[in-house]
Amino acid sequence: NAGVTQTPKFRVLKTGQSMTLLCAQDMNHEYMYWYRQDPGMGLRLIHYSVGEGTTAKGEVPDGYNVSRLKKQNFLLGLESAAPSQTSVYFCASSSGTATLGQFFGPGTRLTVL
Amino acid sequence: AQSVTQLDSHVSVSEGTPVLLRCNYSSSYSPSLFWYVQHPNKGLQLLLKYTSAATLVKGINGFEAEFKKSETSFHLTKPSAHMSDAAEYFCVRMDSSYKLIFGSGTRLLVRP
């Protein structure tokens, strides 16, 4: 049982390049989330999904797109990376109840030059 | 808007002394509240949670938190700090759509 995994762990992009971050969970969770973490700001929700085939915007969705084609995977895409998207990205999943909270992946450190 | 406020960006304690990390929330109802810990270059780990059961919640590694509705607080405490407790701690609430709202974090430093 691997929990929540993220690929890649590190990435450096040039401004304007595109990339996709992959999140996978093996806990059969309905809900999945993408956050970004910046110094002094905690984690902020980018997009989330309440089930396969559904996505919704979070607090800071601009410049990102997501897809949830399979229940276990949640992809975060950057179509044209900007330096402001330099951050650490965390994926999380949950069963959709308050009692268990959310389970987080190890994070992806992205630098945009 | 629902929010979480962590009152201290940094807290420094000596090993063996008590830890107090402060958190206040804004809400018109009793929320679901959590404390997460993040060690350097690591992901987030759930320490404990409050979901409207007992107001004193015990978590892992000797941490506990007390939900006080009258003060809208959910402070995290530990009787005796250990060097391995040095990390960043996040107070978090869950909104009605099961999304998490994070505080800005408190970095705990433990001096030998």
Short mmCIF file of C-alpha atoms in Angstrom, two decimals:
data_model
loop_
_atom_site.label_atom_id
_atom_site.label_comp_id
_atom_site.label_asym_id
_atom_site.label_seq_id
_atom_site.Cartn_x
_atom_site.Cartn_y
_atom_site.Cartn_z
CA ASN A 1 0.00 0.00 0.00
CA ALA A 2 1.95 3.01 -1.28
CA GLY A 3 -0.62 5.66 -0.27
CA VAL A 4 -0.25 8.80 -2.38
CA THR A 5 2.66 9.03 -4.81
CA GLN A 6 3.78 11.91 -7.01
CA THR A 7 5.88 11.99 -10.16
CA PRO A 8 8.35 13.63 -10.65
CA LYS A 9 9.98 14.67 -7.37
CA PHE A 10 11.93 17.55 -8.90
CA ARG A 11 11.70 19.47 -12.15
CA VAL A 12 13.25 22.57 -13.67
CA LEU A 13 11.43 24.27 -16.53
CA LYS A 14 12.08 27.30 -18.70
CA THR A 15 9.41 29.97 -18.99
CA GLY A 16 6.82 28.93 -21.53
CA GLN A 17 7.46 25.20 -21.34
CA SER A 18 4.70 22.79 -20.43
CA MET A 19 4.62 19.80 -18.14
CA THR A 20 2.30 17.42 -16.33
CA LEU A 21 2.53 16.31 -12.73
CA LEU A 22 1.10 12.92 -11.92
CA CYS A 23 -0.56 11.94 -8.66
CA ALA A 24 -1.61 8.38 -7.92
CA GLN A 25 -3.38 6.88 -4.92
CA ASP A 26 -4.14 3.27 -4.10
CA MET A 27 -6.67 3.82 -1.30
CA ASN A 28 -9.75 3.92 -3.55
CA HIS A 29 -10.42 7.50 -2.47
CA GLU A 30 -13.07 9.50 -4.27
CA TYR A 31 -11.59 12.94 -3.55
CA MET A 32 -8.25 14.19 -4.82
CA TYR A 33 -6.60 17.59 -4.52
CA TRP A 34 -3.66 19.61 -5.82
CA TYR A 35 -2.04 22.23 -3.59
CA ARG A 36 0.91 24.52 -3.93
CA GLN A 37 3.09 25.54 -1.01
CA ASP A 38 4.93 28.84 -0.94
CA PRO A 39 6.98 30.25 1.94
CA GLY A 40 4.88 31.84 4.67
CA MET A 41 1.59 31.03 2.96
CA GLY A 42 0.72 27.51 3.99
CA LEU A 43 -0.84 25.35 1.30
CA ARG A 44 -3.30 26.74 -1.19
CA LEU A 45 -5.75 24.64 -3.15
CA ILE A 46 -5.31 24.75 -6.93
CA HIS A 47 -7.91 22.28 -8.20
CA TYR A 48 -9.72 19.31 -6.79
CA SER A 49 -11.87 16.40 -7.87
CA VAL A 50 -14.78 14.74 -6.11
CA GLY A 51 -14.78 11.69 -8.36
CA GLU A 52 -13.64 10.18 -11.61
CA GLY A 53 -14.34 12.48 -14.53
CA THR A 54 -15.02 15.55 -12.35
CA THR A 55 -12.83 18.53 -11.51
CA ALA A 56 -13.36 21.88 -9.82
CA LYS A 57 -11.38 25.06 -9.21
CA GLY A 58 -9.80 25.82 -5.89
CA GLU A 59 -8.34 29.00 -4.52
CA VAL A 60 -5.55 29.56 -7.10
CA PRO A 61 -6.51 27.78 -10.35
CA ASP A 62 -5.15 30.22 -12.94
CA GLY A 63 -2.41 28.82 -15.16
CA TYR A 64 -3.20 25.21 -14.31
CA ASN A 65 -5.43 22.50 -15.72
CA VAL A 66 -6.31 19.10 -14.29
CA SER A 67 -7.82 15.83 -15.39
CA ARG A 68 -9.22 12.83 -13.52
CA LEU A 69 -9.71 10.18 -16.20
CA LYS A 70 -9.14 7.35 -13.75
CA LYS A 71 -10.20 7.25 -10.12
CA GLN A 72 -6.70 6.56 -8.88
CA ASN A 73 -4.94 9.29 -10.87
CA PHE A 74 -5.12 13.08 -10.81
CA LEU A 75 -3.00 15.03 -13.28
CA LEU A 76 -1.94 18.66 -12.94
CA GLY A 77 -0.86 20.44 -16.11
CA LEU A 78 1.02 23.64 -16.72
CA GLU A 79 0.51 24.70 -20.33
CA SER A 80 2.94 27.63 -20.33
CA ALA A 81 5.04 27.76 -17.19
CA ALA A 82 5.81 31.10 -15.53
CA PRO A 83 8.35 31.93 -12.79
CA SER A 84 5.41 32.63 -10.45
CA GLN A 85 4.63 28.92 -10.61
CA THR A 86 7.89 28.04 -8.91
CA SER A 87 6.65 26.21 -5.86
CA VAL A 88 6.31 22.87 -4.13
CA TYR A 89 3.24 21.00 -5.29
CA PHE A 90 1.40 18.52 -3.10
CA CYS A 91 -1.26 16.07 -4.06
CA ALA A 92 -3.72 14.70 -1.52
CA SER A 93 -6.61 12.30 -1.44
CA SER A 94 -9.45 11.57 0.94
CA SER A 95 -12.49 9.39 1.33
CA GLY A 96 -14.68 12.49 1.51
CA THR A 97 -15.42 12.34 5.21
CA ALA A 98 -14.06 14.61 7.91
CA THR A 99 -12.96 11.81 10.18
CA LEU A 100 -9.83 10.78 8.32
CA GLY A 101 -8.56 14.07 6.95
CA GLN A 102 -6.51 14.00 3.78
CA PHE A 103 -3.49 11.91 2.90
CA PHE A 104 -0.64 13.79 1.26
CA GLY A 105 1.99 12.80 -1.25
CA PRO A 106 5.69 13.66 -0.77
CA GLY A 107 5.58 16.71 -3.02
CA THR A 108 7.10 17.89 -6.30
CA ARG A 109 9.58 20.76 -6.25
CA LEU A 110 9.18 22.79 -9.45
CA THR A 111 11.45 25.62 -10.49
CA VAL A 112 10.60 27.80 -13.48
CA LEU A 113 13.48 29.87 -14.81
CA ALA B 1 -14.97 33.76 4.83
CA GLN B 2 -13.82 30.73 6.73
CA SER B 3 -10.21 31.09 7.86
CA VAL B 4 -7.55 29.75 10.15
CA THR B 5 -5.04 31.97 11.91
CA GLN B 6 -1.82 30.69 13.38
CA LEU B 7 -0.68 33.34 15.79
CA ASP B 8 3.06 32.66 15.71
CA SER B 9 5.20 32.15 12.62
CA HIS B 10 8.07 30.80 14.76
CA VAL B 11 8.19 29.22 18.22
CA SER B 12 11.45 28.31 19.93
CA VAL B 13 11.63 26.04 22.99
CA SER B 14 14.30 24.13 24.84
CA GLU B 15 14.29 20.36 24.72
CA GLY B 16 12.21 18.98 27.60
CA THR B 17 10.05 22.08 28.00
CA PRO B 18 6.36 22.40 27.02
CA VAL B 19 5.24 23.29 23.52
CA LEU B 20 2.29 25.56 22.72
CA LEU B 21 1.34 26.34 19.14
CA ARG B 22 -1.65 28.63 18.83
CA CYS B 23 -4.47 28.46 16.32
CA ASN B 24 -7.74 30.37 16.00
CA TYR B 25 -10.48 29.73 13.50
CA SER B 26 -13.39 31.71 12.21
CA SER B 27 -16.68 29.96 11.74
CA SER B 28 -20.34 30.20 12.51
CA TYR B 29 -20.50 26.50 13.37
CA SER B 30 -18.25 23.85 14.88
CA PRO B 31 -15.74 22.98 12.19
CA SER B 32 -13.60 19.92 11.58
CA LEU B 33 -10.07 20.89 12.57
CA PHE B 34 -6.72 19.23 12.09
CA TRP B 35 -3.08 19.69 12.91
CA TYR B 36 -0.54 18.53 10.33
CA VAL B 37 3.23 18.40 10.71
CA GLN B 38 5.78 18.80 7.95
CA HIS B 39 9.40 17.87 8.55
CA PRO B 40 12.01 19.46 6.28
CA ASN B 41 11.68 18.39 2.65
CA LYS B 42 8.91 15.98 3.55
CA GLY B 43 5.19 15.71 2.94
CA LEU B 44 2.50 16.44 5.49
CA GLN B 45 1.55 14.04 8.23
CA LEU B 46 -1.68 14.17 10.21
CA LEU B 47 -1.03 14.74 13.92
CA LEU B 48 -4.58 14.84 15.20
CA LYS B 49 -8.12 15.83 14.32
CA TYR B 50 -11.23 17.25 15.93
CA THR B 51 -14.57 16.28 14.42
CA SER B 52 -17.10 17.34 17.11
CA ALA B 53 -16.50 14.46 19.50
CA ALA B 54 -14.33 14.97 22.61
CA THR B 55 -12.96 18.50 22.90
CA LEU B 56 -9.55 17.28 24.07
CA VAL B 57 -7.96 15.40 21.22
CA LYS B 58 -4.87 13.23 21.55
CA GLY B 59 -2.61 12.70 18.60
CA ILE B 60 0.62 10.99 17.70
CA ASN B 61 4.01 11.61 19.29
CA GLY B 62 2.52 12.96 22.54
CA PHE B 63 0.74 15.94 21.02
CA GLU B 64 -2.75 16.98 21.96
CA ALA B 65 -5.10 19.85 21.21
CA GLU B 66 -8.13 21.30 22.90
CA PHE B 67 -11.10 22.64 21.00
CA LYS B 68 -12.54 25.70 22.76
CA LYS B 69 -15.64 26.97 21.05
CA SER B 70 -15.96 30.04 23.30
CA GLU B 71 -12.47 31.15 22.27
CA THR B 72 -12.64 29.75 18.70
CA SER B 73 -9.26 28.18 19.38
CA PHE B 74 -7.59 24.85 18.74
CA HIS B 75 -4.13 25.15 20.28
CA LEU B 76 -1.60 22.34 19.97
CA THR B 77 0.41 21.32 23.03
CA LYS B 78 3.01 18.82 24.12
CA PRO B 79 4.30 18.50 27.70
CA SER B 80 7.94 17.96 26.79
CA ALA B 81 9.60 18.88 23.50
CA HIS B 82 11.98 16.52 21.77
CA MET B 83 14.58 17.43 19.17
CA SER B 84 12.67 15.38 16.61
CA ASP B 85 9.65 17.68 17.05
CA ALA B 86 11.43 20.44 15.14
CA ALA B 87 9.25 20.95 12.06
CA GLU B 88 6.56 23.16 10.60
CA TYR B 89 3.04 22.73 11.97
CA PHE B 90 -0.15 23.62 10.18
CA CYS B 91 -3.55 24.20 11.70
CA VAL B 92 -6.16 23.24 9.16
CA ARG B 93 -9.92 23.31 8.93
CA MET B 94 -12.17 21.39 6.57
CA ASP B 95 -14.96 23.27 4.88
CA SER B 96 -18.39 21.99 3.96
CA SER B 97 -17.08 20.67 0.62
CA TYR B 98 -14.34 18.64 2.35
CA LYS B 99 -11.68 21.06 1.14
CA LEU B 100 -8.87 21.98 3.54
CA ILE B 101 -8.10 25.55 4.51
CA PHE B 102 -4.58 25.93 5.84
CA GLY B 103 -3.11 28.34 8.32
CA SER B 104 0.17 29.95 7.35
CA GLY B 105 2.17 27.57 9.52
CA THR B 106 4.31 27.74 12.67
CA ARG B 107 7.93 26.69 12.56
CA LEU B 108 8.93 24.98 15.80
CA LEU B 109 12.59 25.20 16.77
CA VAL B 110 13.86 22.96 19.57
CA ARG B 111 17.08 24.02 21.28
CA PRO B 112 19.32 21.37 22.89
#
